[in-house]
XYZ file of C-alpha atoms in Angstrom:
337
model
C -72.498 5.861 91.751
C -71.630 2.148 91.993
C -70.842 0.139 88.771
C -73.625 -2.145 89.504
C -76.164 0.753 88.932
C -74.717 1.485 85.230
C -75.255 -2.058 84.322
C -78.535 -2.060 85.717
C -79.647 0.829 84.156
C -79.425 -1.165 80.659
C -81.807 -3.894 81.955
C -84.588 -1.839 80.034
C -83.185 -2.216 77.225
C -84.751 -5.432 76.051
C -82.565 -6.269 73.176
C -79.324 -6.422 75.235
C -78.301 -9.800 76.230
C -76.601 -9.945 80.096
C -73.320 -10.109 78.543
C -74.119 -7.247 76.602
C -75.106 -5.147 79.657
C -72.095 -5.790 81.631
C -69.921 -4.699 78.741
C -71.723 -1.557 77.712
C -72.290 -0.605 81.575
C -68.639 -0.733 82.090
C -68.263 1.063 79.091
C -70.616 4.067 80.276
C -68.714 3.711 83.525
C -65.697 4.780 81.703
C -66.999 7.203 79.310
C -68.625 9.194 82.486
C -65.081 9.128 84.293
C -66.841 6.940 86.904
C -63.897 4.337 86.403
C -60.302 5.807 85.292
C -57.255 4.215 83.738
C -55.407 2.360 86.747
C -59.294 1.830 88.650
C -59.754 -2.071 89.668
C -62.865 -3.415 88.638
C -64.965 -5.274 91.300
C -64.266 -8.809 91.730
C -66.111 -11.371 89.936
C -67.670 -12.767 93.252
C -68.667 -9.119 94.075
C -69.988 -8.798 90.884
C -72.156 -11.884 91.117
C -73.355 -10.533 94.245
C -74.424 -6.978 93.211
C -75.853 -7.682 89.565
C -76.755 -11.475 90.095
C -75.818 -12.460 86.913
C -73.935 -15.978 86.434
C -70.294 -15.945 87.184
C -69.250 -17.158 83.451
C -71.420 -14.357 82.299
C -69.167 -11.636 84.289
C -66.094 -13.619 83.198
C -66.928 -13.435 79.647
C -67.769 -9.899 79.771
C -64.457 -8.866 81.650
C -62.661 -10.880 78.928
C -64.331 -8.962 76.057
C -63.073 -5.811 77.718
C -59.664 -7.255 77.598
C -60.171 -8.351 73.983
C -61.115 -4.550 73.404
C -57.709 -3.378 75.046
C -60.059 -1.461 77.712
C -59.218 -3.894 80.664
C -56.090 -5.920 81.668
C -55.838 -8.780 84.435
C -53.063 -8.826 86.640
C -52.317 -12.470 88.283
C -54.196 -12.818 91.711
C -54.786 -9.292 91.883
C -58.013 -8.994 89.404
C -59.141 -6.571 86.499
C -57.842 -3.066 85.848
C -59.002 -0.413 83.710
C -56.234 0.204 81.418
C -57.394 2.200 78.285
C -60.297 4.799 78.283
C -60.629 4.625 74.338
C -64.061 3.032 74.162
C -64.814 3.822 70.734
C -62.188 1.074 69.765
C -64.048 -2.132 69.151
C -61.019 -4.073 68.778
C -57.105 -3.710 69.630
C -54.829 -5.663 67.376
C -51.078 -6.429 67.787
C -49.562 -6.368 64.593
C -45.981 -7.969 64.771
C -43.770 -7.624 61.665
C -40.245 -8.170 60.377
C -39.312 -4.314 60.019
C -41.249 -1.429 58.363
C -39.981 -2.102 54.829
C -41.767 -0.713 51.803
C -43.766 -3.987 51.025
C -44.718 -4.453 54.801
C -45.922 -0.603 54.848
C -47.971 -1.308 51.942
C -49.464 -4.014 53.852
C -50.163 -2.041 56.992
C -51.876 0.877 54.859
C -54.072 -1.447 53.327
C -54.921 -3.456 56.315
C -55.666 0.004 58.258
C -57.774 0.969 55.168
C -59.800 -2.234 55.439
C -60.463 -2.172 59.037
C -61.473 1.380 59.684
C -61.503 3.534 62.489
C -63.326 1.278 65.134
C -59.927 -0.891 65.379
C -56.781 -0.062 67.173
C -53.574 -1.380 65.286
C -50.297 -1.398 67.283
C -47.191 -2.279 65.175
C -44.000 -4.110 66.639
C -40.994 -4.999 64.981
C -38.884 -8.089 65.714
C -36.264 -7.541 63.157
C -35.920 -11.456 62.719
C -34.404 -11.506 66.086
C -35.458 -14.077 68.705
C -34.688 -12.364 71.517
C -36.255 -9.312 70.514
C -39.499 -11.275 69.599
C -39.720 -13.131 72.779
C -39.257 -9.906 74.983
C -41.853 -7.823 72.945
C -44.420 -10.971 72.811
C -44.292 -11.417 76.649
C -44.763 -7.561 76.880
C -47.792 -7.565 75.177
C -49.453 -11.007 75.473
C -52.848 -10.851 77.138
C -53.085 -7.053 76.028
C -54.991 -7.792 72.789
C -57.831 -9.067 71.398
C -56.068 -10.140 68.241
C -52.426 -11.056 67.140
C -51.176 -10.834 63.590
C -47.767 -12.010 63.586
C -45.191 -12.523 60.561
C -43.268 -15.408 62.494
C -39.674 -16.129 62.568
C -38.984 -19.831 61.690
C -37.849 -21.241 65.116
C -39.321 -23.498 67.552
C -38.963 -20.768 70.529
C -41.178 -18.604 68.559
C -43.692 -21.604 67.628
C -44.104 -22.542 71.411
C -44.619 -18.815 72.328
C -47.336 -18.315 69.678
C -49.137 -21.514 70.766
C -49.715 -19.829 74.009
C -52.291 -17.946 72.226
C -55.779 -19.520 71.551
C -56.322 -20.060 67.606
C -58.856 -17.702 67.667
C -56.519 -14.773 68.843
C -53.778 -15.426 66.067
C -53.452 -15.037 62.224
C -49.878 -15.933 61.075
C -49.085 -13.556 57.948
C -46.512 -13.337 55.622
C -43.904 -16.254 55.957
C -45.814 -19.489 56.931
C -45.159 -21.154 60.415
C -46.920 -24.674 61.298
C -48.136 -23.537 64.933
C -50.893 -26.133 64.472
C -53.690 -27.114 62.213
C -56.172 -24.997 64.067
C -54.200 -21.675 63.586
C -55.177 -19.111 60.666
C -52.741 -18.302 58.392
C -52.386 -15.907 55.316
C -48.804 -16.544 53.979
C -46.711 -16.343 50.948
C -45.112 -19.319 49.258
C -41.347 -19.043 48.043
C -39.508 -22.115 46.719
C -42.011 -23.658 44.291
C -43.280 -20.156 43.373
C -39.472 -18.631 42.580
C -38.773 -21.939 40.655
C -41.676 -21.997 38.303
C -41.225 -18.050 37.659
C -37.633 -18.694 37.104
C -38.570 -21.424 34.666
C -41.031 -18.929 32.800
C -38.150 -16.485 32.329
C -35.744 -18.959 30.995
C -35.660 -17.566 27.525
C -34.718 -14.102 28.647
C -32.225 -15.561 31.273
C -30.509 -17.167 28.605
C -29.412 -13.820 27.106
C -27.131 -13.276 30.167
C -23.597 -15.142 30.567
C -24.284 -15.310 34.463
C -26.968 -14.881 37.400
C -26.178 -13.267 40.479
C -28.347 -13.434 43.442
C -27.698 -11.491 46.296
C -28.370 -13.034 49.305
C -27.444 -12.496 52.999
C -28.246 -16.017 55.639
C -27.945 -13.513 58.619
C -31.132 -11.598 57.651
C -34.765 -12.716 57.220
C -34.350 -13.736 53.365
C -36.510 -16.661 52.745
C -34.587 -19.761 52.733
C -37.194 -21.058 49.916
C -35.727 -18.351 47.531
C -32.170 -19.437 47.720
C -33.133 -23.327 47.571
C -35.092 -22.714 44.249
C -32.432 -20.656 42.764
C -29.928 -23.504 43.450
C -32.295 -25.773 41.933
C -32.868 -23.865 39.007
C -29.432 -23.336 38.111
C -28.628 -27.107 38.351
C -32.146 -28.202 36.497
C -31.293 -25.844 33.338
C -27.251 -25.839 33.415
C -27.353 -21.954 33.923
C -24.151 -20.496 35.257
C -24.954 -18.714 38.625
C -23.327 -17.306 41.891
C -24.690 -16.365 45.284
C -23.114 -13.314 46.888
C -24.007 -11.626 50.089
C -24.800 -8.099 48.909
C -23.981 -5.606 46.101
C -20.718 -3.636 46.204
C -20.524 -0.104 44.315
C -19.011 -0.360 40.999
C -18.915 -4.201 40.842
C -21.262 -4.019 37.572
C -20.347 -6.218 34.739
C -22.097 -6.386 31.343
C -24.403 -9.281 30.452
C -25.091 -10.423 33.910
C -28.404 -10.566 35.241
C -28.814 -9.642 38.891
C -31.399 -11.022 41.446
C -32.662 -8.793 44.206
C -34.345 -9.435 47.574
C -32.808 -5.878 49.275
C -34.159 -2.906 47.853
C -31.274 -1.063 49.430
C -28.904 -3.434 47.046
C -31.209 -2.890 44.008
C -31.155 1.130 44.595
C -27.414 1.353 44.783
C -27.018 -0.914 41.701
C -29.254 1.227 39.443
C -27.495 4.409 40.709
C -24.434 2.724 39.478
C -26.231 1.948 36.066
C -27.038 5.642 35.705
C -23.276 6.834 36.799
C -21.484 4.587 34.173
C -24.242 4.486 31.082
C -25.254 0.844 31.250
C -28.638 0.279 29.881
C -31.114 -2.100 32.333
C -32.498 -4.485 30.102
C -29.912 -4.457 27.407
C -26.382 -4.177 28.851
C -27.338 -6.180 32.321
C -30.530 -7.669 33.562
C -32.386 -6.811 36.907
C -34.926 -8.837 38.528
C -36.468 -7.972 41.844
C -38.697 -9.629 44.560
C -41.357 -7.823 46.262
C -43.099 -5.184 43.784
C -43.736 -1.457 44.741
C -45.237 1.169 42.637
C -41.276 2.596 42.491
C -40.419 -0.450 40.513
C -43.004 -0.056 37.937
C -41.686 3.478 37.020
C -37.718 3.626 37.621
C -35.665 2.613 34.469
C -38.556 1.621 32.517
C -39.851 -0.773 34.920
C -38.137 -3.480 37.004
C -39.264 -7.036 36.659
C -40.438 -8.400 39.855
C -41.652 -11.630 41.366
C -43.955 -10.904 44.272
C -46.770 -11.607 46.452
C -49.669 -8.785 46.316
C -49.489 -7.454 49.722
C -52.881 -5.567 49.425
C -54.688 -9.007 48.419
C -52.800 -10.550 51.582
C -53.925 -7.328 53.842
C -57.632 -7.658 52.622
C -57.658 -11.520 53.409
C -56.610 -10.597 57.045
C -59.041 -7.885 57.475
C -61.761 -10.004 56.634
C -60.594 -12.718 58.915
C -60.502 -10.020 61.907
C -63.910 -8.470 60.755
C -65.988 -11.940 60.323
C -64.136 -14.120 62.568
C -64.112 -16.261 59.485
C -60.907 -18.249 60.090
C -59.184 -19.432 56.920
C -56.047 -20.798 55.566
C -54.622 -19.064 52.697
C -51.404 -18.988 50.556
C -51.733 -15.998 48.495
C -50.087 -16.305 44.835
C -46.765 -14.933 43.817
C -46.765 -13.261 40.460
C -44.307 -12.607 37.964
C -44.626 -8.784 36.687
C -42.704 -8.896 33.509
C -41.327 -5.385 32.525
C -38.173 -3.971 30.585
C -35.428 -4.623 33.048
C -34.415 -8.222 31.490
C-alpha cells in the first residue's frame, strides 16, 4: 500500500484539514509498520504529484513530524523516519547544568505538568562550553522544543539564536538571546541583597559571615556581587572561601552555602563536635529542598520556587503562550540563624 493511500483514506473525514490528513496519514503508516525507522519519506515533489496538495502544505506536515520527533531531515537527502513512538505529541530537549536536587525537583514537576503525551530527553552541560556545543549540535533539529538552562557566554548565545523563538525557552539562568525569545528564570543579585538586608538583625548576632563560592563552577555571579555589596553597605565583617573544609568550624560565625555538598559536610561536623545550629553557629543556604525543612530544626534558605518555574514552563509548552517571567526568590526563615 502506497503512503499516498494512507493519506487519501482520510479525505472522508471532513473535519480534517489537508495538513492534518498528511500528518495523520503518515502516522497511520508508521503504526501499521508500512513505514519503519530508517525509511525515507517520499520527496516533497513526489508527494505533490501523488496527493495533489500544495507544496507548502506538505513541507509544513513534514516539519510537524520533525517537531514530534518522528522524522528527521538530512541535508540534500530528504526526510527519514527516526521513531515509531507516535503517541508522543511533542518531543522536548531539556538541557540543564547537572542533576542536583533542586533541578531534579524542576524536572519532576515539569514531567508531572506535561503528562504522558510529551517526551522529555534530559541533557547536562556541567557549565562547560565545549560540552554544551557538542551536545547542542548533536540534538539540533531533532526536537520540537528546547528548554535550556544556558551558560552565560557569547558562543552559547550564538548557538541558541540558531533556533527559532517559538522552539526555545530559556530557564533558570537568564541569557539575553533576543527580545523575541521566551525566558522563565531566576534573578540573583537584587534578590540576594534584599534578603540579606532583611536578615540583618539576625546576621548581626555573629562575628563574621563566610560565603563559600567557587568561580570555576556554575555558581551565579550575582550572588557574589550582592554579598560583597551587602558587606560594604552595612559594614559587616565577611569573607569568601572556595569550599568548606572539614573540622574548620568556628563559633559565632554565619556560613552561607550555594553547594549542598559543602552544607552537608558542615552539618556533619556540627553533630560530631556538638555545636548547635542557630545558637553556636549560623547556617544560610541557597536553593530550598524538603530535606532543608527537616534537618537540624530547619535550615533558612534563599530560594526560587522551582515547582512554580516548572509550571510556567509547562504552561508555555502546552499553550504555546510565550511569556517572559522572572520567578520570585523568597526568604524561608527557619531556625538555623
